[in-house]
Amino acid sequence: MTVLPIVTVGDPVLRERAAEVGAERLATPEVQRLIDDMIETMRDAGGAGLAANQIGELLRIAVIEVDHNPRYPYKPPIPLTIVVNPIIEQIDDEQFENMEGCLSVPNMRGRVPRWVNVRVRYWDRDGNEHDEVRCGLAAGTFQHECDHLDGVVFLDRVIDTRTLTTWEMFERYHKDAFFEEMRQFVARVGS
């Protein structure tokens, strides 16, 4: 497996909608190797997820995993999940504000509204269909990665730009209060 360079905001590929992946193409050694490289790249960068266009590939594929991630210690675990051709639908009107960061927007965080409960339909890397409900911070992670596949970065979703902060200033001034807010949120809604 190879760690690939991550595209950063300003590169036009981040603003393009990624293309659907057919079953035959998904099964090719090239796409399976790409998925392995995406996993390796996400883990190396300490991300909770990575979409294919973040490494310059316009395919509707994302990888998601949270396992004691030091960047996101408040996030409950999400086992490694390969998401191909995802479709996300909100289940109800309940939202929360997440303080998001992104591997393609280095050193920045900002508050983004996300749906608390979503239905996610996708294929895994073997082409098996999944239809799941994701809640809480896991729902936010899936929404973030699927946004990438539509050419949307979290900066587009920030409602109040006064919440934008560098990681250093987040650590200094906002971390403790946000972590406590997320602990209470997780206790209320689960993952």
Steps between C-alpha positions, in 0.01 A plus 500: 500500500606855425443826683374744238521880501183670623356777285436827685232764465549709189559197276205482256463122546352565845216696336399233249235233547660157498374239251300190588703178505353201319529147640752389236726797559474462877630142470812599301841467667560872438193612695558246777860626531368858507273407793794345686708813434215721622483304825876529546492874419210569740672313783838663434341848508295425813168562328156362582429459130628569151316543172656404167503854366717598797774300330410629154276210387147591390336175609212472749703312759575597859663321791394567860650380827520629854707293741634702795595783265704764690362776270145404598512341847133581560381294199369152573662223294394435142640177357678528167226561245546523124222708347440476124230704320343621826158657529417685823151600609407687816253307714362790702564872555730470803841661450812562705803720452825317452841668518646348185845486355616349173818348363450715187468820707811472716512667838138625498181416687155652495145430621282321247133398536444129438198272513491287814334201329562393141434200281805397299479267200825389338705212365802364683823422316362162393184653350274385785211737563455663840203696633573639847394764745785704645455733795688771681867560427512196268221659294705820486808312379305330221347834396844665491652231276197484270513879465850461357365264234259778397775763482415660835752574777404574861582869452194522274279384788638731771211733589687736731852574376588629848526132602791442261820438691842352453570171675740683733235754607238225528731311737568815702153656525222267389599136545385437857156655454446325166612161633258534792221600258572191290517270805150616595378465140635143472345410835164626371492358143769229494764476232 
